[in-house]
Tab-separated table of C-alpha atoms in Angstrom:
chain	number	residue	atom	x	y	z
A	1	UNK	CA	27.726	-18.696	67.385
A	2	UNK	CA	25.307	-16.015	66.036
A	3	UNK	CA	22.537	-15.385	64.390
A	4	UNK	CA	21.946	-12.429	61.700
A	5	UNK	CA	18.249	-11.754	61.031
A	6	UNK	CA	16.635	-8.866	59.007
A	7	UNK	CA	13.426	-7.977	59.567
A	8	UNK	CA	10.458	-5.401	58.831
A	9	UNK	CA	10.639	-2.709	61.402
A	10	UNK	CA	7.328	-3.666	63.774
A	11	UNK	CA	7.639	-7.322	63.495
A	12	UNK	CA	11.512	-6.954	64.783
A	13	UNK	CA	10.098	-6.338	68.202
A	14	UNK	CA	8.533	-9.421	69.672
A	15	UNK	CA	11.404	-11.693	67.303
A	16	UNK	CA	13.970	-9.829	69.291
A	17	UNK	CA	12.025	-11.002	72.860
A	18	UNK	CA	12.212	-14.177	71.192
A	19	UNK	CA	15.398	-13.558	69.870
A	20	UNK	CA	17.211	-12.181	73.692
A	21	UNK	CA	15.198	-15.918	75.293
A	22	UNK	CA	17.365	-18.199	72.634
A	23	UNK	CA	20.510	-16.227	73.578
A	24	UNK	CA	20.123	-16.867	76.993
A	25	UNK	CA	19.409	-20.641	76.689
A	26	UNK	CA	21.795	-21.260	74.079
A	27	UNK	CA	24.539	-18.654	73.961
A	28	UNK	CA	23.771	-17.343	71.173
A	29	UNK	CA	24.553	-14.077	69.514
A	30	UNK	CA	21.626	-12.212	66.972
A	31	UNK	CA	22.235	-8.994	65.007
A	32	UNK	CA	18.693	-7.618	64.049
A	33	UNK	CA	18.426	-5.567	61.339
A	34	UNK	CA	14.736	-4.041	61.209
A	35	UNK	CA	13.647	-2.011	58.687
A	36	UNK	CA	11.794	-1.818	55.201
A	37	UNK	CA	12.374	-4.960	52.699
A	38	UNK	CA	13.932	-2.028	50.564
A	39	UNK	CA	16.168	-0.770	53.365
A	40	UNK	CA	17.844	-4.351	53.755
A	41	UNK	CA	17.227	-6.436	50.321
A	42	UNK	CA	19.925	-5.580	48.524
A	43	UNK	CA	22.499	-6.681	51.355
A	44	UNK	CA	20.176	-10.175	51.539
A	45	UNK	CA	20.958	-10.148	47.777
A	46	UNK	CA	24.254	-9.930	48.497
A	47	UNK	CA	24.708	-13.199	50.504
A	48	UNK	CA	24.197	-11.465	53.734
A	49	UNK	CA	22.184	-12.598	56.554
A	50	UNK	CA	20.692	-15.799	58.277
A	51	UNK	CA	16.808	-15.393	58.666
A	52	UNK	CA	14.531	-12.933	56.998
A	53	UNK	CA	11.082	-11.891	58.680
A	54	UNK	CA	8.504	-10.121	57.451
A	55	UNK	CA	4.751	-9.322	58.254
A	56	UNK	CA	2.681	-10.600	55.544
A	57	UNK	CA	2.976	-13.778	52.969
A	58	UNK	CA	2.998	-11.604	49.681
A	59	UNK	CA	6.311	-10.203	51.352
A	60	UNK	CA	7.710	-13.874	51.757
A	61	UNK	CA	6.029	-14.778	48.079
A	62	UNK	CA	8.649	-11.924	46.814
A	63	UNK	CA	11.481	-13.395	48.623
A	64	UNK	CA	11.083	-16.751	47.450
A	65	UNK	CA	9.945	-16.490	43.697
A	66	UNK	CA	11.209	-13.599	42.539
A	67	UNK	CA	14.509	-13.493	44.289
A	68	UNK	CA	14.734	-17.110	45.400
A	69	UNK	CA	16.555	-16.462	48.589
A	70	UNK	CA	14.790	-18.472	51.076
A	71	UNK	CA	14.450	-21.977	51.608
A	72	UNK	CA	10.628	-22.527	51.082
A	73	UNK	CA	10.413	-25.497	53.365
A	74	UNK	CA	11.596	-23.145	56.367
A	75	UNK	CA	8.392	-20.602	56.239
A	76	UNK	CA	6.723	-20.586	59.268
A	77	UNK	CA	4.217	-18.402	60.751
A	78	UNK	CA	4.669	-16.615	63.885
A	79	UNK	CA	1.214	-15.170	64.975
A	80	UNK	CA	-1.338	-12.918	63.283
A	81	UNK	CA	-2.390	-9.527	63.759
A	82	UNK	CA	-5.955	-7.871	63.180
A	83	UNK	CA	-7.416	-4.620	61.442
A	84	UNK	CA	-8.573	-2.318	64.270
A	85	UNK	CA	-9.381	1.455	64.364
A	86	UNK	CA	-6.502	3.342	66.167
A	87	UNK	CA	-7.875	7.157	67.555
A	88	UNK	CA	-6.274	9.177	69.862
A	89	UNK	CA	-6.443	8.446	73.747
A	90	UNK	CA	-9.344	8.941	75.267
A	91	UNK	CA	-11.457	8.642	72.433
A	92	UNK	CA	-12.053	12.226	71.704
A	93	UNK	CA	-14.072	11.995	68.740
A	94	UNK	CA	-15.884	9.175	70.256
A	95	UNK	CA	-15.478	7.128	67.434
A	96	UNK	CA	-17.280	3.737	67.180
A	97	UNK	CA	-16.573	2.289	63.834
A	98	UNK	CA	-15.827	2.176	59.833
A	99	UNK	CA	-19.129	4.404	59.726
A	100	UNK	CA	-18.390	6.998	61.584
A	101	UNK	CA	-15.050	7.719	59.621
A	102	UNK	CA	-17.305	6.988	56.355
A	103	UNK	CA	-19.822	9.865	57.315
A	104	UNK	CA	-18.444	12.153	59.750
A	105	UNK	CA	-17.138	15.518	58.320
A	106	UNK	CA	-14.953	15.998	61.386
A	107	UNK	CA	-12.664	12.912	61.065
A	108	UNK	CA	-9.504	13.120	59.523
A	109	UNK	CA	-7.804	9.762	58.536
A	110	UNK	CA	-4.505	8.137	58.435
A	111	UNK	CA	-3.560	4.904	56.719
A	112	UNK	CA	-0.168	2.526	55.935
A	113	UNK	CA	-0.336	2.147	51.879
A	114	UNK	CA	2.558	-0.277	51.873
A	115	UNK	CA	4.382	-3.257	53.491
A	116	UNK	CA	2.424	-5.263	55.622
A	117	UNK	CA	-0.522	-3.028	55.704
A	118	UNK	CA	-0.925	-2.644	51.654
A	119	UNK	CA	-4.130	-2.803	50.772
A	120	UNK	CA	-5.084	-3.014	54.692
A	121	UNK	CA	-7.914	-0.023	54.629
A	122	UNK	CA	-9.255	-1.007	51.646
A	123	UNK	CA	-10.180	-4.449	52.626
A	124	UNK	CA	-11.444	-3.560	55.608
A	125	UNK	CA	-13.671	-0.360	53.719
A	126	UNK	CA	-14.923	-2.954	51.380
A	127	UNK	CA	-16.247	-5.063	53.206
A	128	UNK	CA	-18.598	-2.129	54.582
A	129	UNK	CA	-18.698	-0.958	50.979
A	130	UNK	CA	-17.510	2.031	52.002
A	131	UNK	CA	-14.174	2.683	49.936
A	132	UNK	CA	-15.405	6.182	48.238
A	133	UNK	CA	-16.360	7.408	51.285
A	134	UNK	CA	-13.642	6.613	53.581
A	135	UNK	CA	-11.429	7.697	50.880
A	136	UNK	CA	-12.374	10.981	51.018
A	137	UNK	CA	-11.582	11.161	54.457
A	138	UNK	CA	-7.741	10.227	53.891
A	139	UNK	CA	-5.377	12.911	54.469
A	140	UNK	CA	-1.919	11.083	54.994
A	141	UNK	CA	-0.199	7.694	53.608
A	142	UNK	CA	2.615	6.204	55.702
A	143	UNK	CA	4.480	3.531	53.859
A	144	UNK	CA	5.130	1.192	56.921
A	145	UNK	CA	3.945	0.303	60.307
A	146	UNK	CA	6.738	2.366	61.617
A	147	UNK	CA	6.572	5.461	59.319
A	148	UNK	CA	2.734	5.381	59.981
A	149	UNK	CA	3.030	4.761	63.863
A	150	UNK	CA	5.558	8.226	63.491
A	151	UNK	CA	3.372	9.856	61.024
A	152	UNK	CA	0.401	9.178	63.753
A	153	UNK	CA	2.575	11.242	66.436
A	154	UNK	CA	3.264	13.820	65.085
A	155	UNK	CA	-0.462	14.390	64.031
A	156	UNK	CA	-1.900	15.208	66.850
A	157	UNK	CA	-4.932	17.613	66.167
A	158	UNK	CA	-4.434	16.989	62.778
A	159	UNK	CA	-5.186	13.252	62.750
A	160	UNK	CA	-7.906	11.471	64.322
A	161	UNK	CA	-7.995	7.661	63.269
A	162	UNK	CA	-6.272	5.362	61.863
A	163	UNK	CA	-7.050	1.625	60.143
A	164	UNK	CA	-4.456	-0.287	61.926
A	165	UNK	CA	-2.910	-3.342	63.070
A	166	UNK	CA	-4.563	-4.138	66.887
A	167	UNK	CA	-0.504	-4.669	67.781
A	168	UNK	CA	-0.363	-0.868	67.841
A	169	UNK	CA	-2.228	-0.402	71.357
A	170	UNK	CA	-0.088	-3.053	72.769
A	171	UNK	CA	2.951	-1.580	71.480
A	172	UNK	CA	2.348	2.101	71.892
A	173	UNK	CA	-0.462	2.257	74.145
A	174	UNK	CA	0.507	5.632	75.320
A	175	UNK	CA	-0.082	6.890	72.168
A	176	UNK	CA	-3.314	5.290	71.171
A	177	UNK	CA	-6.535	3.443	71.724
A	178	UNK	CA	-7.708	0.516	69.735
A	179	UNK	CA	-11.897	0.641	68.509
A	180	UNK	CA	-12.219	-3.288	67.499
A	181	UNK	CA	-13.657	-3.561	64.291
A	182	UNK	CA	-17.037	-6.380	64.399
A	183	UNK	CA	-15.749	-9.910	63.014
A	184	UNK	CA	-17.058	-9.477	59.829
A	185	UNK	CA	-14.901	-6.434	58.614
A	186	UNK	CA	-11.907	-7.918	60.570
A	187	UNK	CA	-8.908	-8.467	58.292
A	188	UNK	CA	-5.701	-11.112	59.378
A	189	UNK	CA	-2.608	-10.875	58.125
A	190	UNK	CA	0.259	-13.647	59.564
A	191	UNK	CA	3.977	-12.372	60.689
A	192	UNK	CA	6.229	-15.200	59.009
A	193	UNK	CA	9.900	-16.038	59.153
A	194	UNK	CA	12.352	-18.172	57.018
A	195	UNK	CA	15.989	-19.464	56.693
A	196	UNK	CA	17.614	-17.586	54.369
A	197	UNK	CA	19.791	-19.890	51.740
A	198	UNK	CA	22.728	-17.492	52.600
A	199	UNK	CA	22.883	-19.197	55.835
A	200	UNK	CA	26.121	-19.778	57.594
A	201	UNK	CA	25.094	-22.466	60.007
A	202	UNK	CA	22.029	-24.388	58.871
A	203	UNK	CA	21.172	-26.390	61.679
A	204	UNK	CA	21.149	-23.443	64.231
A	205	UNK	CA	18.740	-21.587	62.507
A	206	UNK	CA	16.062	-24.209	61.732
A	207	UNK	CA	17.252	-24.599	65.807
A	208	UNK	CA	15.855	-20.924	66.241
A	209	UNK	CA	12.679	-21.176	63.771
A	210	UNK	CA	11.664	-24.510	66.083
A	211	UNK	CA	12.209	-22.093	68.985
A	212	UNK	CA	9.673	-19.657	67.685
A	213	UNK	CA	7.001	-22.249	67.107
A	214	UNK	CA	7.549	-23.349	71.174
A	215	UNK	CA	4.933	-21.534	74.208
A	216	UNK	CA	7.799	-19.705	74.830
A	217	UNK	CA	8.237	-18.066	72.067
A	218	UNK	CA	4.307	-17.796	71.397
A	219	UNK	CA	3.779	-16.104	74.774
A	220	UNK	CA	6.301	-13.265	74.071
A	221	UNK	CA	4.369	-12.833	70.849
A	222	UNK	CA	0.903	-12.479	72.773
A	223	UNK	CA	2.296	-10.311	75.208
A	224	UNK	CA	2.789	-7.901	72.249
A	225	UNK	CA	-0.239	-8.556	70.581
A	226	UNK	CA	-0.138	-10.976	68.077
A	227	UNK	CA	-2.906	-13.867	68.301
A	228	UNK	CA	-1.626	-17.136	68.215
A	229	UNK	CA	-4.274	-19.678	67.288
A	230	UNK	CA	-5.041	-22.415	70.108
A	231	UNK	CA	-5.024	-25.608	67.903
């Protein structure tokens, strides 16, 4: 028995927790494939693959209407993540806030411009009604959590904040601190999965979607960051 799942690079890592939990219990075998939707969507296309997960709805939206490859009744949400500030460890710049990377000359910003974090620095900037300003402060796009978590590394000096998923300081907190944004310019996005119609055994992956709604499942996805809602 096995499982074939393709995934968007950070969400891969608590699913594959998740993922090593079911295999134990059940005996069963998953192949991950984490990457972009780009990197992976034309094998998916193909026939390929059991489960798809991604880390925003939109992503799912594109995966069920325009390419109608998942079985809509299957979506289920995973956890959520939050829009922090990400700066260098330590704090150097002492940075508390959207305002300081709004008016400070000496802050030099990173953000993600695609995937799950699309649009991520702008909602949080407009809320503040900041978006000129902090625009001017952008000096470098990454085009995924990953490619922006790498882009952040090799930065250093250069770089000095980031608008971020909170997931980061749990996942690299070695590289990073998190400055929590105040509830009102807080953004949400969910982490969802889905059986993909391509499936070759139906009833054991709905088995492994129930899985990842169980405390199990939702405590892996804590320990890594994502908030799981208490209802």
């Amino acid at each position: 028995m096995s499982i074939k799942v393709f995934s968007t690079g950070l969400p891969a890592i608590p699913l594959r927790g998740a993922a090593n939990v079911f295999e134990e219990k059940y005996g069963v075998k998953f192949e991950i494939v984490a990457g972009p939707v780009e990197q992976w969507l034309s094998n998916v296309l193909a026939g390929d693959g059991d489960v798809v997960c991604v880390g925003a709805e939109y992503m799912m939206d594109d995966l069920q209407e325009e390419h109608g490859l998942i079985m809509p009744d299957t979506r289920t949400t995973v956890g959520y993540r939050r829009s922090v500030i990400i700066v260098r460890k330590g704090n150097p710049k002492g940075i508390r806030g959207v305002e300081d990377l709004a008016e400070r000359d000496d802050i030099k910003i990173l953000i993600c411009r695609g995937a799950c974090q699309r649009g991520l620095w702008d909602d949080v900037a407009s809320k503040a009604m900041l978006t000129d300003r902090i625009r001017k402060k952008i000096v470098e796009y990454g085009t995924g959590c990953l490619d922006t978590y790498q882009r952040w590394r090799r930065s250093v000096g250069r770089i000095d904040a980031a608008i971020a998923w909170n997931v980061y300081g749990n996942v690299w907190p070695n590289d990073c601190d998190v400055v929590e944004l105040p509830k009102d310019l807080q953004v949400y996005r969910s982490t969802n999965v889905a059986v993909l119609k391509s499936t070759r055994d139906e009833k054991l992956t709905r088995a492994f979607i129930d899985f990842l709604k169980t405390e199990e499942s939702k405590n892996i996805y804590e320990k890594f960051g994502w908030i799981i809602p208490k209802h």
